[in-house]
Structures are given as C-alpha cells and as structure tokens.
Coordinates of C-alpha atoms in Angstrom, one line a residue:
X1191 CA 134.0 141.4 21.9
X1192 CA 132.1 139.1 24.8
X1193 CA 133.5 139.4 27.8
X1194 CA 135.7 136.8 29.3
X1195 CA 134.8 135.1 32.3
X1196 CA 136.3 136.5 35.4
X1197 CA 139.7 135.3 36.6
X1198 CA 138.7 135.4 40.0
X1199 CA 135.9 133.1 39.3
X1200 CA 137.8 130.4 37.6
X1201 CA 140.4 130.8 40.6
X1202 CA 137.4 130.3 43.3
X1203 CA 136.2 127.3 41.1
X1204 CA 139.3 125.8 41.1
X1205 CA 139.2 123.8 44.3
X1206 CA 136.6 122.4 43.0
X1207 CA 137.9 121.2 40.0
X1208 CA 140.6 119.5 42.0
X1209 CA 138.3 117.6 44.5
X1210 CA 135.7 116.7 41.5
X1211 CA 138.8 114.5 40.3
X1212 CA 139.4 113.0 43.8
X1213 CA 137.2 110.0 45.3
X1214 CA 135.9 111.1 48.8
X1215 CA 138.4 111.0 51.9
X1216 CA 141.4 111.9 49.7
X1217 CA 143.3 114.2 52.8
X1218 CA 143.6 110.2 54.2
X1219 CA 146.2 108.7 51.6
X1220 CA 147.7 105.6 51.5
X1221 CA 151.4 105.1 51.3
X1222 CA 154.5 102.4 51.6
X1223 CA 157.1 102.3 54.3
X1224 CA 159.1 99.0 55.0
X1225 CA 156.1 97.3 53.0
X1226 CA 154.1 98.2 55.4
X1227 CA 150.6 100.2 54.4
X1228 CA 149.8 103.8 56.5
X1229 CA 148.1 106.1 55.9
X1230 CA 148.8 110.1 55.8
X1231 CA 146.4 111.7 58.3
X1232 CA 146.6 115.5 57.5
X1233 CA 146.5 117.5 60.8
X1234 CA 143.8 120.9 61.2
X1235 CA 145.6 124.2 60.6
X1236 CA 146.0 126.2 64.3
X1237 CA 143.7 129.4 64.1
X1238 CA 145.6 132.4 62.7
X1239 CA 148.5 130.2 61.5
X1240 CA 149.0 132.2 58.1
X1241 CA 149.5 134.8 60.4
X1242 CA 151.6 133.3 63.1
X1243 CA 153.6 131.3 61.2
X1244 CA 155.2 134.3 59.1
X1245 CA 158.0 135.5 61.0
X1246 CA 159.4 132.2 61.5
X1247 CA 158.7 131.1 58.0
X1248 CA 160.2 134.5 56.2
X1249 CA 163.4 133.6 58.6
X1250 CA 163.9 129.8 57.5
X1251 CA 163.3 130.3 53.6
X1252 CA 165.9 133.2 53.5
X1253 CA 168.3 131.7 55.7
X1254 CA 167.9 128.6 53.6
X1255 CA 168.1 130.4 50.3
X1256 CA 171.5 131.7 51.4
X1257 CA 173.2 128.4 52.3
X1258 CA 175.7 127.4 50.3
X1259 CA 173.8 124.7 48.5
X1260 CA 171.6 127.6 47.1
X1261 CA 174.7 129.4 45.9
X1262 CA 174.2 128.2 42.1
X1263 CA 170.4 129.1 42.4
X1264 CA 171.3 132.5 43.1
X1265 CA 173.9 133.0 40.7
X1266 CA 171.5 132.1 38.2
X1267 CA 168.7 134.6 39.5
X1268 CA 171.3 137.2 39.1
X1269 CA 173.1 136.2 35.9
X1270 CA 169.4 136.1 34.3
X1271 CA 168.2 139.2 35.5
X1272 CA 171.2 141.2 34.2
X1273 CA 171.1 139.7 30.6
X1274 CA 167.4 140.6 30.5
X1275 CA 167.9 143.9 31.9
X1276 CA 170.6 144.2 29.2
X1277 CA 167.8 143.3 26.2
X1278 CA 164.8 145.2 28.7
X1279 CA 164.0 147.6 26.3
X1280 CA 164.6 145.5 23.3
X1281 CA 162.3 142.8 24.6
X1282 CA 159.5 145.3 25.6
X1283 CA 159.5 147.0 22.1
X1284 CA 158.9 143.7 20.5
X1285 CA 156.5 142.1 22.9
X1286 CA 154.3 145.1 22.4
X1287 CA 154.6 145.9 18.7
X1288 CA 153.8 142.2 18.1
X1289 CA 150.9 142.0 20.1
X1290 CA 149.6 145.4 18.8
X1291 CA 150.0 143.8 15.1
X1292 CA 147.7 140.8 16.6
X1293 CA 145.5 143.4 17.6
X1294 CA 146.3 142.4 21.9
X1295 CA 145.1 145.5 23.5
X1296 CA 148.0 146.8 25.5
X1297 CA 146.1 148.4 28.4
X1298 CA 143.9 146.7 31.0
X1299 CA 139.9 147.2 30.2
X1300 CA 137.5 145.5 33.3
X1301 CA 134.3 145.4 34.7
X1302 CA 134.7 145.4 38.7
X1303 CA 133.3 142.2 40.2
X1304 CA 132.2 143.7 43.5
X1305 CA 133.0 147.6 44.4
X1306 CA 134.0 148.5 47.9
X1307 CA 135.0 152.3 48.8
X1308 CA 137.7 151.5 51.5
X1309 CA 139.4 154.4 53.3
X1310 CA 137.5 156.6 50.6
X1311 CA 139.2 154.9 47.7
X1312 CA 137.2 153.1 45.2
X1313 CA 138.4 149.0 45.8
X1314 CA 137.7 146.3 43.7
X1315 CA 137.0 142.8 44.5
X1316 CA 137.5 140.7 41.8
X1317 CA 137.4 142.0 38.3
X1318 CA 135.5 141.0 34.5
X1319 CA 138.0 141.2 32.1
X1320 CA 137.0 142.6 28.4
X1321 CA 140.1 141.5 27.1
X1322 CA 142.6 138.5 26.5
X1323 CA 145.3 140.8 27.8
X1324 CA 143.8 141.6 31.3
X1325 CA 142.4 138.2 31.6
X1326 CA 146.0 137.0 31.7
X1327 CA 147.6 140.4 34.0
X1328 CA 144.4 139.4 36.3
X1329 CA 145.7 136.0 37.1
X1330 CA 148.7 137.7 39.3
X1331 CA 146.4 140.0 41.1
X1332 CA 146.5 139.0 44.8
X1333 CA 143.0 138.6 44.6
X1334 CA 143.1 135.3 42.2
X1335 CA 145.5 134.2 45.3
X1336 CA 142.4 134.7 47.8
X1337 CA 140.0 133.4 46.2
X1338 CA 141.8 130.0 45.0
X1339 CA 142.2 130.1 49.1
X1340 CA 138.5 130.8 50.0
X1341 CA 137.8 127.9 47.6
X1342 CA 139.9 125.2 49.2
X1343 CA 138.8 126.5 53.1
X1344 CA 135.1 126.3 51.7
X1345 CA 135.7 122.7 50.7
X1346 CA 137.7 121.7 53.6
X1347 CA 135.4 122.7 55.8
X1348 CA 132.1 120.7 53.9
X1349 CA 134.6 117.9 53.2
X1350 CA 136.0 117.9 56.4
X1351 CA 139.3 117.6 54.8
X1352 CA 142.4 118.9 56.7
X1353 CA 144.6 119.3 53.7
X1354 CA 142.3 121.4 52.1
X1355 CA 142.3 123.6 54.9
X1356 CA 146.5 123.3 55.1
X1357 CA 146.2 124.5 51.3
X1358 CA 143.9 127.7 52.2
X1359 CA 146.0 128.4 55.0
X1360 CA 149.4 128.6 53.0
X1361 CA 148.2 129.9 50.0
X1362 CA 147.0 133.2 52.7
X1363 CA 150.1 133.0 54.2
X1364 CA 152.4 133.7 51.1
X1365 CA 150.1 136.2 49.9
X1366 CA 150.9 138.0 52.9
X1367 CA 154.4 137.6 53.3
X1368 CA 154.9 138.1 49.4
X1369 CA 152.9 141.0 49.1
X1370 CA 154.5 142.8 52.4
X1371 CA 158.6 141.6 51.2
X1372 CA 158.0 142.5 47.5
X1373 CA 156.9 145.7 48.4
X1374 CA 159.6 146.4 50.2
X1375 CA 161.6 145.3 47.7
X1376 CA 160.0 147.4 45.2
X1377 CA 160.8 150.7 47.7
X1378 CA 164.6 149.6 48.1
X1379 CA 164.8 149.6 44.7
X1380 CA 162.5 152.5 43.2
X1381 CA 162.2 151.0 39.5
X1382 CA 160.1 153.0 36.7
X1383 CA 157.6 151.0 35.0
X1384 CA 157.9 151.0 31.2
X1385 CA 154.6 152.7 31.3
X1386 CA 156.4 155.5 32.9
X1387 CA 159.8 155.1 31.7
X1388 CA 162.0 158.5 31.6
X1389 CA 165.0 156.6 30.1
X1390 CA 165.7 153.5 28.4
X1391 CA 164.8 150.6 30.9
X1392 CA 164.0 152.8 33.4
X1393 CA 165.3 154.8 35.9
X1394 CA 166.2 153.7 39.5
X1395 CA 165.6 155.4 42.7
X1396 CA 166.3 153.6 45.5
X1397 CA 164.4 154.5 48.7
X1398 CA 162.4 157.4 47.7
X1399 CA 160.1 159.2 50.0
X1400 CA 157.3 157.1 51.5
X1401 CA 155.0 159.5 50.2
X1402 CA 156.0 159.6 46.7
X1403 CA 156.0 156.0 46.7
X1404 CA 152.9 155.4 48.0
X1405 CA 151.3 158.7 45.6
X1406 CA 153.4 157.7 42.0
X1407 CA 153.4 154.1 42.2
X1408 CA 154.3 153.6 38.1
X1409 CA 157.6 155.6 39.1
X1410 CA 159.1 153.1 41.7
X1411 CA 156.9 149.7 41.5
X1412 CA 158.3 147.7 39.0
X1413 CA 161.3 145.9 40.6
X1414 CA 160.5 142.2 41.1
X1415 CA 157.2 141.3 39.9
X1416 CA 154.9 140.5 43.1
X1417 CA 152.4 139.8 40.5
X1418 CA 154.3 136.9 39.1
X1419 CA 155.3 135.6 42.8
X1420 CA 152.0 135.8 44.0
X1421 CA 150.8 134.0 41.3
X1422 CA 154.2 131.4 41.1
X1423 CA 154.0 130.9 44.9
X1424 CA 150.3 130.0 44.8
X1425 CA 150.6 127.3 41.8
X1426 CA 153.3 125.7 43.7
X1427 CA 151.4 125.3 46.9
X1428 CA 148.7 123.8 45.2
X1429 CA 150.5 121.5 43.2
X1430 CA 152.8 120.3 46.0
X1431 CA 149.8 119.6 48.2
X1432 CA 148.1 117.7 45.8
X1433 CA 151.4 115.8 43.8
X1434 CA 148.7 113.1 42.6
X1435 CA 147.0 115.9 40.2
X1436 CA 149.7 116.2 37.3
X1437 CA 148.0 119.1 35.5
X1438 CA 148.3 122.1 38.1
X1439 CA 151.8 122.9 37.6
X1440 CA 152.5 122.8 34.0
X1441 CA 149.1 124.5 33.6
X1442 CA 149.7 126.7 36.8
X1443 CA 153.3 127.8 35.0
X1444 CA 152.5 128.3 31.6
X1445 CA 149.7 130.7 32.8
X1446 CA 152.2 132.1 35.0
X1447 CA 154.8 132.8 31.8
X1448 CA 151.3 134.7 29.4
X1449 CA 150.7 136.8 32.3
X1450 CA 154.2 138.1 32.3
X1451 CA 154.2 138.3 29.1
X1452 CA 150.7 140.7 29.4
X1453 CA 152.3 142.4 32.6
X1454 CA 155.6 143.6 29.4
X1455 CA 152.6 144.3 27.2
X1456 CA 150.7 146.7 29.3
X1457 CA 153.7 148.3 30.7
X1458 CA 153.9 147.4 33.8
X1459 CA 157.1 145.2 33.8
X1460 CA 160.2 144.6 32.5
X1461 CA 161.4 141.0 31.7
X1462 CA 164.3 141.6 34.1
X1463 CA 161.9 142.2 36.8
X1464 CA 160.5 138.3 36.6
X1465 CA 163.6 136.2 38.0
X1466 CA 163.3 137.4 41.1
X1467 CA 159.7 137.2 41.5
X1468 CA 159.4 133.6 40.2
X1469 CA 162.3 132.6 42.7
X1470 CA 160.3 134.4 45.3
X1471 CA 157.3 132.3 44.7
X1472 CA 158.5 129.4 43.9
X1473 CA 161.0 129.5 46.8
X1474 CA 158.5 130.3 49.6
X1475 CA 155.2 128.6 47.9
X1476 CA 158.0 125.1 47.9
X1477 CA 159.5 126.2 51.3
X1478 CA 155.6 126.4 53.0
X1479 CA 154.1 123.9 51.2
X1480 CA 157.4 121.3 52.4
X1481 CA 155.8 122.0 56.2
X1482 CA 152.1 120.7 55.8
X1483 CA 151.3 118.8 59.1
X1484 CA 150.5 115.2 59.0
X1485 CA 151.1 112.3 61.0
X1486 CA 151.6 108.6 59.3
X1487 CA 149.4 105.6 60.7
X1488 CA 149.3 102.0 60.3

C-alpha cells in the first residue's frame, strides 16, 4: 500500500488553502452598522501572547463554563459520558471487529517526518502515515495543531495580515493550555486504555504516582481525549476566525469524529472519553477565538 501523504503536511498547507480562496487584504473586512460601511481592522498579536494570555484565559472559560447558563451544557457532557461508558466495551468490540473485517489496521504504522533525540528520547516531528487508520489518529496529534499554526504565522507575516497572525497565536495558545489541563485531567483520573485494559472498560486509578504515570502511560492516559480537544479546539478557532469560509467546520468535525473513531480502533480510547474532550476544545477554541482584537473604522 502507497503511503498516504503526511497529516502534518496537509495541516501546514492548510493556511494556504484558506487564503488561496480569499482576494488580497481579507484581515480588512467590510461590514454594516446603522447603514453605515466600516471596516474590521484586525489588531497585531502582543509578543508571547499565547503564552501570557493563558492564566487569564483558563480562568474566564471555566468560570464561564460553570455559570448557570452552562448548567444544561454540562448536564449533557455528563449524562453522555455515563451512557457511553455504560456501552464502552460494547462499542470498542464492534468498532474494532468491524474495521478488522474491512481489513483497517488496528495499530498505528509511520514513517517519522523529521527525528529529533530530545532529552535522549527518540522525538518525532511530524509523521508519514502507512495507513488509513494512523492518517486519521495523526490528525489529533498536537503536532497537526502546530503546524496548521506555523502556516497561518507564515502567511501573516508575507501577507501582512493581522488575523492570520491572531489565528497562529490562538491556535498555540490552546495547544498549550489543552495539552497542560488534559493532562492533568488524565492524572486525576488514572484511566486504562483499552489497549491495556485489565477489566472491562477499564480500571481507574485516580492520582497515581508521578512516576508511574509518567513511565506506564497506556495504564492512566485515557481519560478525556486531548487528542480529540486538540484537534476540536483547533477546527473551531480556524473556523470562527474565518466565518466567511463555510467548509472548515463541517470538514474540520467530521475529521474530528474518524479520528475518534481510529483513536477506539487502535486502543487508545474509549468512546466515553470523547465528551469531555470535544467540550474542552470546542469550549476554549470558541472562548479564545470570541477575543480576536479588532477595532471597526469608517
């Protein structure tokens, strides 16, 4: 079988695509108030702001996710989760007998895109998948994230186009604050993988040594998916930033929902462990996104 082309490829080509379908100028953007024309002017990012902006941000979206308002929202996170951890093992059995009677390799098979050795572990930057399976698992590695990022700073920066920039900034940003919260999620609540699963739907244990954790990742890394909120989180930045380009978000999502689907496959998740990582991203990608800078003149 060829080999299909690298996820982290298409992700770095994706700004691209976006600003191929956009007529020059397109951070300026006209709009209506009181029939009046303006335009949106699209301020320059401050240097380090996916850094800076973190604590505040991580503050506002979960003190805004527990308003009242939100209460329904997280109802239904939590109803979800426990009827799909009810069906967990029921789900994963038939996900990956029907994709082994397809022939959908259940295992992740690569080619590294660039090899670093960091802190005397082998690192991969980017990776060549060698099957439909991986391609799909690949598009939640935090990677995919970066480079959809280095893309839009690379064409803000010829372009000289602020929202471009904004979009780079926030799509590092939730990477950040994603990967560090779900982790720590992930410790709190010490889920097995179904790759690793010593009883049905896996066994919890909350809090386990910081060692162990770090050391037997399969045994406590599966609760919620910071693959999928990575991944959610990113698609939603991009398409709120650029509302006028209707394909990102149903695209973004279904390609979102096959690499769950190949994350239940390989044995890395449980379908229970998605509702809170799609809330995750969507929440913070929607919350961050909401903030871009821009003025409105005449």
């Amino acid at each position: 079988m060829c080999k299909i082309i690298s996820c982290s490829l298409f992700c770095f080509i994706l700004p691209f695509i976006v600003f191929a379908q956009q007529p020059a100028g397109d951070s300026i953007k006209p709009v209506f108030a009181n029939n009046t024309a303006l335009s949106i002017v699209y301020e320059k990012p401050k240097p380090f702001s996916f850094i800076t902006n973190i604590p505040k941000d991580v503050a506002g979206f979960t003190k805004q996710s527990f308003q009242r308002k939100n209460f329904s929202n997280l109802a239904l996170i939590a109803g979800s989760t426990a009827l799909l951890f009810l069906a967990d093992q029921t789900i994963t059995n038939s996900i990956q007998d029907g994709a082994e009677d397809h022939r959908i390799a259940a295992r992740e098979s690569f080619s590294p895109f660039i090899r670093l050795k960091i802190g005397g572990k082998n690192t991969n930057i980017g990776k060549i998948p060698k099957n439909v399976n991986t391609a799909f698992y690949d598009f939640g590695q935090g990677s995919s994230a970066m480079f959809m990022a280095a893309g839009f700073f690379l064409m803000g920066k010829i372009n000289h186009d602020n929202r471009a920039l904004q979009t780079a900034s926030q799509l590092t940003e939730a990477f950040i604050a994603l990967g560090a919260g779900t982790q720590l999620m992930k410790y709190a609540t010490g889920r097995e993988n179904p790759s690793d699963a010593t009883v049905s739907r896996g066994r919890w244990r909350p809090f386990p040594s910081w060692s162990n954790f770090q050391n037997n990742k399969t045994k406590y890394d599966a609760f919620p998916s910071g693959h999928l909120a990575t991944f959610v989180s990113a698609v939603t930045i991009i398409s709120n930033n650029y509302p006028e380009e209707k394909w990102i978000a149903p695209i973004g999502y279904s390609v979102a929902g096959l690499c769950a689907l190949s994350m239940v496959n390989n044995g890395v998740h449980w379908a229970s462990d998605f509702p809170l990582g799609f809330a995750l991203g969507y929440g913070f990608g929607k919350f961050i996104s909401r903030k871009s800078h821009f003025t409105l003149v005449p």
